[in-house]
CSV table of C-alpha atoms and ligand atoms in Angstrom, one decimal:
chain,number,residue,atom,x,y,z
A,1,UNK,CA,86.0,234.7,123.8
A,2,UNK,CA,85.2,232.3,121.4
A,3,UNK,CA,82.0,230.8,119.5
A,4,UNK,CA,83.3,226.8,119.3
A,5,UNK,CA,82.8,224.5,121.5
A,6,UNK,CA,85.2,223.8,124.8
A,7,UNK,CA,86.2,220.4,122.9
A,8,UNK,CA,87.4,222.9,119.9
A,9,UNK,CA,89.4,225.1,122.1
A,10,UNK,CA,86.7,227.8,122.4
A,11,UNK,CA,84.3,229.2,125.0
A,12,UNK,CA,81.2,227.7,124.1
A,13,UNK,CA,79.6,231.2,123.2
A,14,UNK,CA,77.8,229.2,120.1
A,15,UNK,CA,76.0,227.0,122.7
A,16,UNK,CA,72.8,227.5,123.7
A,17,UNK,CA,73.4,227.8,127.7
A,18,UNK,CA,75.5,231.3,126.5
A,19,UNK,CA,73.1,233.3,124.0
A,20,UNK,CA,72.8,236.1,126.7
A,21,UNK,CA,76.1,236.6,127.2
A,22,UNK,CA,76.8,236.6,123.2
A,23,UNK,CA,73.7,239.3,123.7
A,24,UNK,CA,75.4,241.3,125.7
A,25,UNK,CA,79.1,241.4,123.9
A,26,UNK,CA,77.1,242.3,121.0
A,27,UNK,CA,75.6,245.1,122.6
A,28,UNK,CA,78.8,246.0,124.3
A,29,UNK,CA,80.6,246.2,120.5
A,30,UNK,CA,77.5,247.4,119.0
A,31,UNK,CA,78.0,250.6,121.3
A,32,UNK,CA,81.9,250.5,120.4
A,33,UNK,CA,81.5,250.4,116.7
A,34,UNK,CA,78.9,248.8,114.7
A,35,UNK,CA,80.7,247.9,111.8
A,36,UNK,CA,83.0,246.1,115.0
A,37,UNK,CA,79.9,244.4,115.8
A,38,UNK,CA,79.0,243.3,112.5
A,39,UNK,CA,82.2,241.8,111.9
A,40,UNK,CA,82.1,240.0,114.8
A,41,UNK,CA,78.2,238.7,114.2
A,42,UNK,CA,79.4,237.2,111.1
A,43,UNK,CA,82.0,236.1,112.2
A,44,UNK,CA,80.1,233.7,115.3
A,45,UNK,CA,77.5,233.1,112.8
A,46,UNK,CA,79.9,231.4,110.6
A,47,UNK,CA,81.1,229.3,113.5
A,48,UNK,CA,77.9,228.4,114.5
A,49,UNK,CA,76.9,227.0,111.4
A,50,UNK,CA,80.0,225.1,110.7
A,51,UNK,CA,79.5,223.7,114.2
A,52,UNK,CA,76.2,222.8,113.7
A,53,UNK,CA,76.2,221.3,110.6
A,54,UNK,CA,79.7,220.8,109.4
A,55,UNK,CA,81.8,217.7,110.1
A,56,UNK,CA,84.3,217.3,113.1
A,57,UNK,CA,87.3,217.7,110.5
A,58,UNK,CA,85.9,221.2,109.9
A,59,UNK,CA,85.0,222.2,112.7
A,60,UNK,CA,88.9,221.9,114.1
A,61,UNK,CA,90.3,223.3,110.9
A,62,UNK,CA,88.2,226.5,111.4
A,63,UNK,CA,89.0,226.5,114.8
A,64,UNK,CA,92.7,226.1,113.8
A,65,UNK,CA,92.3,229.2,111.4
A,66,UNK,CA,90.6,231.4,113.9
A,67,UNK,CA,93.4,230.8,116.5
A,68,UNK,CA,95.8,231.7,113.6
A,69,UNK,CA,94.5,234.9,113.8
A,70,UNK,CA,91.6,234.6,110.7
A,71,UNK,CA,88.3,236.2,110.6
A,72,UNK,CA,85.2,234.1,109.6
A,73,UNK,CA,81.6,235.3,107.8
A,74,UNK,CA,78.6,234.4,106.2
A,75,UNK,CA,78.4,235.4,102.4
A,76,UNK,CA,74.6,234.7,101.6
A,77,UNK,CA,73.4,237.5,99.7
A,78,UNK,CA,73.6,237.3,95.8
A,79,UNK,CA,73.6,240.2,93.0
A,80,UNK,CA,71.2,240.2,89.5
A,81,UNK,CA,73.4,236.9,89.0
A,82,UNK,CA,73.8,234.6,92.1
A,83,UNK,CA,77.0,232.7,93.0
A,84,UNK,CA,77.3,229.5,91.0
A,85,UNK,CA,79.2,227.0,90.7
A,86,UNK,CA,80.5,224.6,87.6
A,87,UNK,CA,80.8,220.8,87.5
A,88,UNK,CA,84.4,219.8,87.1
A,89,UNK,CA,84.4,215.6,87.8
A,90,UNK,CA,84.3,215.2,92.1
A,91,UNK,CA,84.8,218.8,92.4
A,92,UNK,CA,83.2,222.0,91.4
A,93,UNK,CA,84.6,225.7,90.4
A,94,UNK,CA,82.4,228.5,91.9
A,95,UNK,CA,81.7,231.4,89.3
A,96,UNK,CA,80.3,234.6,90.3
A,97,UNK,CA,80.9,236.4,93.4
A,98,UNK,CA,79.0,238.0,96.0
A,99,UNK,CA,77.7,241.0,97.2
A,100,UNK,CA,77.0,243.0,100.7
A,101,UNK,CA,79.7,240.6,101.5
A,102,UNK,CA,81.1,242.0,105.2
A,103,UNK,CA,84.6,242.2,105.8
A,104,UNK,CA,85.3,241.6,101.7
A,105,UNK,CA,89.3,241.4,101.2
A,106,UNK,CA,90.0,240.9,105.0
A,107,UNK,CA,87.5,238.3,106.0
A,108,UNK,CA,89.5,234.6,105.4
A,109,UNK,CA,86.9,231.8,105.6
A,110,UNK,CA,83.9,232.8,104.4
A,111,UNK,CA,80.7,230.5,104.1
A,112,UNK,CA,79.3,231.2,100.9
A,113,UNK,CA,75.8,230.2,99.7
A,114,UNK,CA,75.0,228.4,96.2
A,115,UNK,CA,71.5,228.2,95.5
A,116,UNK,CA,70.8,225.0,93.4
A,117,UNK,CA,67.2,223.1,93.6
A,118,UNK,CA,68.0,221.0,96.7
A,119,UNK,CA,68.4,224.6,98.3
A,120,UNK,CA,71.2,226.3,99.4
A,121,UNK,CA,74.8,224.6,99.8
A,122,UNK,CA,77.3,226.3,102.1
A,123,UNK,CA,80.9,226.4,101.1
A,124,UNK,CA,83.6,227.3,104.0
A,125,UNK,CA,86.0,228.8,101.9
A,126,UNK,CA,89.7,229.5,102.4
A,127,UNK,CA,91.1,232.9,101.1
A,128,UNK,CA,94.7,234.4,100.6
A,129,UNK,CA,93.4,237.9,100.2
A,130,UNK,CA,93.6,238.3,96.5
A,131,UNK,CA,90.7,238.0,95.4
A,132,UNK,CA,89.1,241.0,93.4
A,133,UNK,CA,86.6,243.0,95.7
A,134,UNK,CA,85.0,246.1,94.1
A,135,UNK,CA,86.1,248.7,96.1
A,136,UNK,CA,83.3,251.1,94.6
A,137,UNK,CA,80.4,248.5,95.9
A,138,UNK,CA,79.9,250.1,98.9
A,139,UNK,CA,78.5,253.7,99.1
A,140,UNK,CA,76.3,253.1,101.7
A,141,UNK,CA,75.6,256.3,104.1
A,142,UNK,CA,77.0,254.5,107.1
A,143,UNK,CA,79.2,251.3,107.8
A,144,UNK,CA,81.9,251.8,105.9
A,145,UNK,CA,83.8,250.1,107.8
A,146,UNK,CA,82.2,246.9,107.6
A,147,UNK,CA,83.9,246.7,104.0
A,148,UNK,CA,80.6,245.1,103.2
A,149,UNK,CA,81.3,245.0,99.5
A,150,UNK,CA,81.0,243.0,96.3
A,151,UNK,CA,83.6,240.3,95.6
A,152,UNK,CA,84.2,237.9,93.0
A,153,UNK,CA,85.2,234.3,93.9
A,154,UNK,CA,85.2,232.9,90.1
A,155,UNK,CA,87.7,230.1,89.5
A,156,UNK,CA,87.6,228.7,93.5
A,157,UNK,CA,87.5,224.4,93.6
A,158,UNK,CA,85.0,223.4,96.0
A,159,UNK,CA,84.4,219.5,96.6
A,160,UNK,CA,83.6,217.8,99.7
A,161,UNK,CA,85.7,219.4,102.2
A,162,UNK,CA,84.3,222.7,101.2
A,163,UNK,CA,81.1,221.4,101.5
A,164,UNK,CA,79.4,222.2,105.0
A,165,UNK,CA,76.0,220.2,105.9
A,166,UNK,CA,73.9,219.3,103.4
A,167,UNK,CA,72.1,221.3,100.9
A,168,UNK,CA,68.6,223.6,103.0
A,169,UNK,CA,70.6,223.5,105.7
A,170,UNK,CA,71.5,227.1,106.1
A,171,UNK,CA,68.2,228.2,105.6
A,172,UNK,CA,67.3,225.4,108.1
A,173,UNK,CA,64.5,226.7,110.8
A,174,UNK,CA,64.7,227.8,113.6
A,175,UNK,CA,68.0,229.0,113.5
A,176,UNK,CA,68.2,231.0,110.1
A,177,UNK,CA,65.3,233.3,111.1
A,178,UNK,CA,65.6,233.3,114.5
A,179,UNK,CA,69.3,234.0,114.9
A,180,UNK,CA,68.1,237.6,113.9
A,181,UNK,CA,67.6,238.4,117.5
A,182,UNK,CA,71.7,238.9,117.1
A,183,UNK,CA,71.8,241.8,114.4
A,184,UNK,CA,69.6,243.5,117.1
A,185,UNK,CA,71.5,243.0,119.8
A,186,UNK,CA,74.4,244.9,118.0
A,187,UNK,CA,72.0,247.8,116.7
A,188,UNK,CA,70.9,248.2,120.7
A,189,UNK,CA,73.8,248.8,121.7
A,190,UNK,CA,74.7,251.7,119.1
A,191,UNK,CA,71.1,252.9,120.3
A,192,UNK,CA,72.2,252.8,123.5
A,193,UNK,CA,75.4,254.5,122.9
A,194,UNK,CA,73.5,257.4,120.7
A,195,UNK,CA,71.4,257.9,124.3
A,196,UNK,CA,74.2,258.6,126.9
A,197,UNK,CA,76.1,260.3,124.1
A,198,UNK,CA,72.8,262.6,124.0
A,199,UNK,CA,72.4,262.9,127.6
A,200,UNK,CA,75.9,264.0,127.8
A,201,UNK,CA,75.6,266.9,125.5
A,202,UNK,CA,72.5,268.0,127.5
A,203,UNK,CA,74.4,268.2,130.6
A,204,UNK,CA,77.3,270.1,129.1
A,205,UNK,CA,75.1,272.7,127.5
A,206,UNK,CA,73.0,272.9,130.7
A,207,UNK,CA,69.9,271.9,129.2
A,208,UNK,CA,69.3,268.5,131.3
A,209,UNK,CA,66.4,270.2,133.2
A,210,UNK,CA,64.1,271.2,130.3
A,211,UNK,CA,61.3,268.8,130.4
A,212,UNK,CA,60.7,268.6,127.0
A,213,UNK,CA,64.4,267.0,126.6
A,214,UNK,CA,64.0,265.1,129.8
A,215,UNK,CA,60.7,263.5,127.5
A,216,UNK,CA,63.1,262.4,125.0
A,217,UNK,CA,65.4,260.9,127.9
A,218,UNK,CA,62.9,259.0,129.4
A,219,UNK,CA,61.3,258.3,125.9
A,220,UNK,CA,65.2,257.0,125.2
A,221,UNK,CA,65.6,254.9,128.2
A,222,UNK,CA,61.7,252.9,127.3
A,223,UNK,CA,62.9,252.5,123.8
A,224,UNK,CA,65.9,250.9,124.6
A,225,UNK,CA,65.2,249.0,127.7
A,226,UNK,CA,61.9,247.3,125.7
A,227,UNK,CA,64.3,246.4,122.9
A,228,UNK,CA,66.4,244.5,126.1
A,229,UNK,CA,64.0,242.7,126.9
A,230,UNK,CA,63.2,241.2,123.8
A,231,UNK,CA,66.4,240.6,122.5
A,232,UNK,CA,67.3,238.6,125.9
A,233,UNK,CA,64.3,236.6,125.7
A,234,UNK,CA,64.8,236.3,122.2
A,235,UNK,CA,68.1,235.0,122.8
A,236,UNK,CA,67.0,232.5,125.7
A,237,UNK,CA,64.2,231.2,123.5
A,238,UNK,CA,67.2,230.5,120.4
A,239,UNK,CA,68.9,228.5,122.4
A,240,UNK,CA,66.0,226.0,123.6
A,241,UNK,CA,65.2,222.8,122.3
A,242,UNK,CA,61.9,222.6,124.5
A,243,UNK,CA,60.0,225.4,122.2
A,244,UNK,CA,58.0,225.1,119.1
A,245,UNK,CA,60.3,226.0,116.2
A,246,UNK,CA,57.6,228.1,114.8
A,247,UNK,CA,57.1,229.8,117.9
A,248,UNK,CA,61.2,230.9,118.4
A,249,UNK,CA,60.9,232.0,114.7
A,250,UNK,CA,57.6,234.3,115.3
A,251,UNK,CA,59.3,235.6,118.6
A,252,UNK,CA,62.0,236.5,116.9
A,253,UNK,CA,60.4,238.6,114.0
A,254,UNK,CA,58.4,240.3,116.2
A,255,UNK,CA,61.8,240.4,118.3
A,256,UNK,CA,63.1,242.7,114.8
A,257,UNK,CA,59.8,244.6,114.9
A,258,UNK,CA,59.9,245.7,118.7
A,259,UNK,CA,64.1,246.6,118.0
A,260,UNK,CA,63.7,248.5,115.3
A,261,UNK,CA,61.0,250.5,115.9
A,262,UNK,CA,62.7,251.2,119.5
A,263,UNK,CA,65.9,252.4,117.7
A,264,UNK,CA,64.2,254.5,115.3
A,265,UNK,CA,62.2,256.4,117.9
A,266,UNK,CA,66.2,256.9,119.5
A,267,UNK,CA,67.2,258.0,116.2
A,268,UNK,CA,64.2,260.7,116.4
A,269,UNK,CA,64.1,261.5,120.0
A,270,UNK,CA,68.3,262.0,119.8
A,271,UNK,CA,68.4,264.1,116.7
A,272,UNK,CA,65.4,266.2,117.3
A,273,UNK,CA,66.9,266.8,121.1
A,274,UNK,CA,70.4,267.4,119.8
A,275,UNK,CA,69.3,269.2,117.0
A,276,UNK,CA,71.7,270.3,113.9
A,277,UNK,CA,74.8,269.1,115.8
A,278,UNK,CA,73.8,265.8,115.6
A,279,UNK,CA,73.9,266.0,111.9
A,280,UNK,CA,77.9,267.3,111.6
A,281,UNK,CA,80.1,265.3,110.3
A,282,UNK,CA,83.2,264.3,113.1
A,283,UNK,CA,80.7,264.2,115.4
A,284,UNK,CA,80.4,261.0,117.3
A,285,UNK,CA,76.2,261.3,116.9
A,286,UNK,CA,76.5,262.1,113.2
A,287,UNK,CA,78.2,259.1,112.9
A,288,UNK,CA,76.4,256.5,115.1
A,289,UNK,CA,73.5,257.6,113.6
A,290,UNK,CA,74.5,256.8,110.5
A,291,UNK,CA,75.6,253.4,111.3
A,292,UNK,CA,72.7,252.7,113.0
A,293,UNK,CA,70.4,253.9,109.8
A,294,UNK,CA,72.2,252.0,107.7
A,295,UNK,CA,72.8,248.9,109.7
A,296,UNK,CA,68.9,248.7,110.2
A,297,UNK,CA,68.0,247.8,106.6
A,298,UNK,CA,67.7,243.9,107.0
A,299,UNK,CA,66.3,241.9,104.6
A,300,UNK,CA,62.7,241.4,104.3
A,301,UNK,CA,61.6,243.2,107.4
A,302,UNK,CA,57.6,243.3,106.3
A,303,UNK,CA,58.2,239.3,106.1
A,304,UNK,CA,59.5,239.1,109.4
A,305,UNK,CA,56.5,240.7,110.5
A,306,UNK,CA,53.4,239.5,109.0
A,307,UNK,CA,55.1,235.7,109.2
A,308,UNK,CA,54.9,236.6,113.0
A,309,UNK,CA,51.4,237.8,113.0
A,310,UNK,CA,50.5,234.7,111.1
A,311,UNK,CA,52.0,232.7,113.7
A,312,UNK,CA,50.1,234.3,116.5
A,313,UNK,CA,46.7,233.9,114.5
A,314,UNK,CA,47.6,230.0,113.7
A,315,UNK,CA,47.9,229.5,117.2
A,316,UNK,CA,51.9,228.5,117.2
A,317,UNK,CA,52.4,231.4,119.9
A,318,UNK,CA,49.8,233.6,122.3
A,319,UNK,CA,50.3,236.9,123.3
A,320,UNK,CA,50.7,237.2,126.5
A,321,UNK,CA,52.1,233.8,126.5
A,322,UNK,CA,56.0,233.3,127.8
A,323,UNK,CA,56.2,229.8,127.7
B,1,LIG,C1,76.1,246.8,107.1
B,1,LIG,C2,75.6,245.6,106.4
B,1,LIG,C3,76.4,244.5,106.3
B,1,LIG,C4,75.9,243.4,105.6
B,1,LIG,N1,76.7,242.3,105.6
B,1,LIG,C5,76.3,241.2,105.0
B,1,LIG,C6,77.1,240.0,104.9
B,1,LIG,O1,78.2,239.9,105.5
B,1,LIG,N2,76.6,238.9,104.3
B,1,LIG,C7,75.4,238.9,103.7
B,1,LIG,O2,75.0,237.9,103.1
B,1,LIG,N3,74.6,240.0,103.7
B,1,LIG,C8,75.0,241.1,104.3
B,1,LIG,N4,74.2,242.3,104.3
B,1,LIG,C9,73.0,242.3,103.5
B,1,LIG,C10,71.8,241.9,104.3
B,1,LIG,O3,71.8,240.6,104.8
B,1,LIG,C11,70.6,242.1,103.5
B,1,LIG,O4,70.7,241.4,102.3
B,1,LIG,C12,70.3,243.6,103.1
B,1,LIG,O5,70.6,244.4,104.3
B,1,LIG,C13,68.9,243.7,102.6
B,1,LIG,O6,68.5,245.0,102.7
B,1,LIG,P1,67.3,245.5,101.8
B,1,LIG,O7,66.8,246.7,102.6
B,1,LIG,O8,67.7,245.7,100.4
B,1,LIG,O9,66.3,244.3,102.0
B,1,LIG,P2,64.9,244.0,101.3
B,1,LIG,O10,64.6,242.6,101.8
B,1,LIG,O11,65.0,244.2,99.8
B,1,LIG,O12,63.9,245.0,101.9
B,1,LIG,C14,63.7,246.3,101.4
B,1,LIG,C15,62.2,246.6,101.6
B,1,LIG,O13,61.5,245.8,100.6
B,1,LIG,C16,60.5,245.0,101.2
B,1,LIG,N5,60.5,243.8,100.4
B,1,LIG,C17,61.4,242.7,100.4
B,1,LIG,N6,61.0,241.8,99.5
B,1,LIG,C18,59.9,242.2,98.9
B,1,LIG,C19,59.0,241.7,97.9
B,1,LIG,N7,59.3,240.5,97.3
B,1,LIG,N8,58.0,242.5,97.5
B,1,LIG,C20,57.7,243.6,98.1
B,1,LIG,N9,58.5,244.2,99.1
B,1,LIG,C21,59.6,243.5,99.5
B,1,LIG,C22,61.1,244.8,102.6
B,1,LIG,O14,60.1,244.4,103.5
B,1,LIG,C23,61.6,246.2,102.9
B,1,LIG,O15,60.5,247.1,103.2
B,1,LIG,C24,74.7,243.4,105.0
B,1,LIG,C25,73.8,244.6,105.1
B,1,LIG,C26,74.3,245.7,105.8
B,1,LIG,C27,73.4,246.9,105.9
């Protein structure tokens, strides 16, 4: 399925009538592989953006690339030295590179961010694959095989057809904050997956009936169905134009809150119930778990949620208000 628009050849996944179903195929490869799942987030993020703020031009082009087989993302976060990029008469020449950057040496057209004082411009770049990526930049406990790793785009011309949206328009709100309702959709589902994986090992070593690990099932299911329900009404609310734009944004952080907590406590409850063989490597726990650790680290997570309890005491949304 894909993330453009019908009149671009794709499925519409982007739009805003089909944020559960993007929910759920993000779950679904979340509990697959989530370095899968991260790919593929970037990947529909990228398309999104160009879709909402690029030009009709680039919109097909990208469309034409992804039916060609290539894999989009969206390169925003920046080293000690951010991506920048150098005058050169109607053009410009990017110097610098950047980091955390998913599916580095494989990943085609990238959007890359360059921070300048209108805020931040997005670039939809084209690659052939040869660009340098620092193979080392990536010793991260889990998601290896995200490739998530530094790469250097020095010497690439960027001019006009490059140039996607105007400059603060990937940081634009609601969507930049409250599209993280997607990275948790992706971590449920490897929460998920750590769950029945545990609940299988309990009924092979005959140990379903203790009640102490029939606490940590139940405790497993609470965790992950709450996360659910957020992330699904998280995902309804990013797609509405009716709601406050503050109010999506705060529902969304506390969206991040309510997710990560729930997949830590499955992280506990699974490794404390599986005990030591939950921690060898080759098994599929060891390595979910992992993942999982790793993939939680998102930026700015005490932002996300005291901006949300500022919200709620400003008034832009109640608690135990839906609307
Ligand atoms: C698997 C994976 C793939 C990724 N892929 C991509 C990608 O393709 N593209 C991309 O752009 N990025 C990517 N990233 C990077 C991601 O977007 C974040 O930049 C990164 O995860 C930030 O993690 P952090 O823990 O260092 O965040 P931080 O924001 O530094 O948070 C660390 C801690 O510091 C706190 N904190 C943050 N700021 C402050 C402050 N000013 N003062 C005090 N405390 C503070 C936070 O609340 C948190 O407790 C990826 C990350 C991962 C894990």
């Amino acid at each position: 399925m894909s993330a453009f628009d019908p009149a671009f050849g794709g499925a519409g996944l982007g739009d805003a009538a089909q944020q559960r179903t993007l929910a759920t195929i993000l779950r679904l490869l979340g509990a697959a592989d989530l370095s899968l799942a991260r790919l593929f987030e970037g990947h529909v993020n990228a398309i999104m953006l160009v879709s909402r703020y690029g030009s009709e031009i680039q919109i097909a082009n990208l469309s034409k690339s992804v039916k060609g087989g290539a894999l989009a993302g969206v390169w925003g976060a920046d080293g000690a030295i951010g991506l920048s990029r150098a005058r050169h008469g109607d053009a410009s020449v990017l110097r610098g590179g950047k980091i955390f950057a998913s599916g580095a040496g494989f990943v085609r057209r990238p959007l890359v961010t360059v921070a300048t004082d209108g805020g931040h411009i997005m670039y939809l770049l084209r690659l052939d694959g040869q660009e340098q990526v620092d193979v080392a930049s990536w010793p991260a406990l889990g998601m290896r095989a995200s490739a998530s790793k530094a790469i250097d785009l020095t010497g690439i011309t960027v001019g006009v057809n490059e140039e996607v949206g105007s400059p603060g328009d990937f940081m634009r709100q609601p969507f930049f904050s409250a599209g993280a309702w997607r990275f948790c959709a992706a971590q449920l589902g490897a929460a998920e997956r750590l769950a029945t994986l545990f609940q299988e090992q309990l009924k092979a070593k005959g140990r379903a009936s203790d009640p102490y690990q029939l606490e940590r099932v139940a405790g497993c299911a609470v965790a992950c169905t709450t996360a659910r329900f957020w992330i699904e009404e998280a995902a309804l609310r990013f797609g509405s134009e009716s709601l406050d734009p503050s109010a999506v944004v705060a529902f969304a952080n506390l969206t991040r809150c309510a997710s990560e907590r729930a997949a830590l406590d499955v992280l506990e409850l699974v490794q404390r119930g599986a005990g030591l063989s939950a921690f060898l490597r080759g098994q599929p726990i060891e390595r979910i778990s992992r993942d999982l650790a790793t993939y939680l680290r998102q930026p700015v997570p005490d932002l996300a949620m005291s901006d949300a309890a500022r919200a709620i005491l400003s008034g832009h949304l109640s608690i135990g208000d839906i609307e």
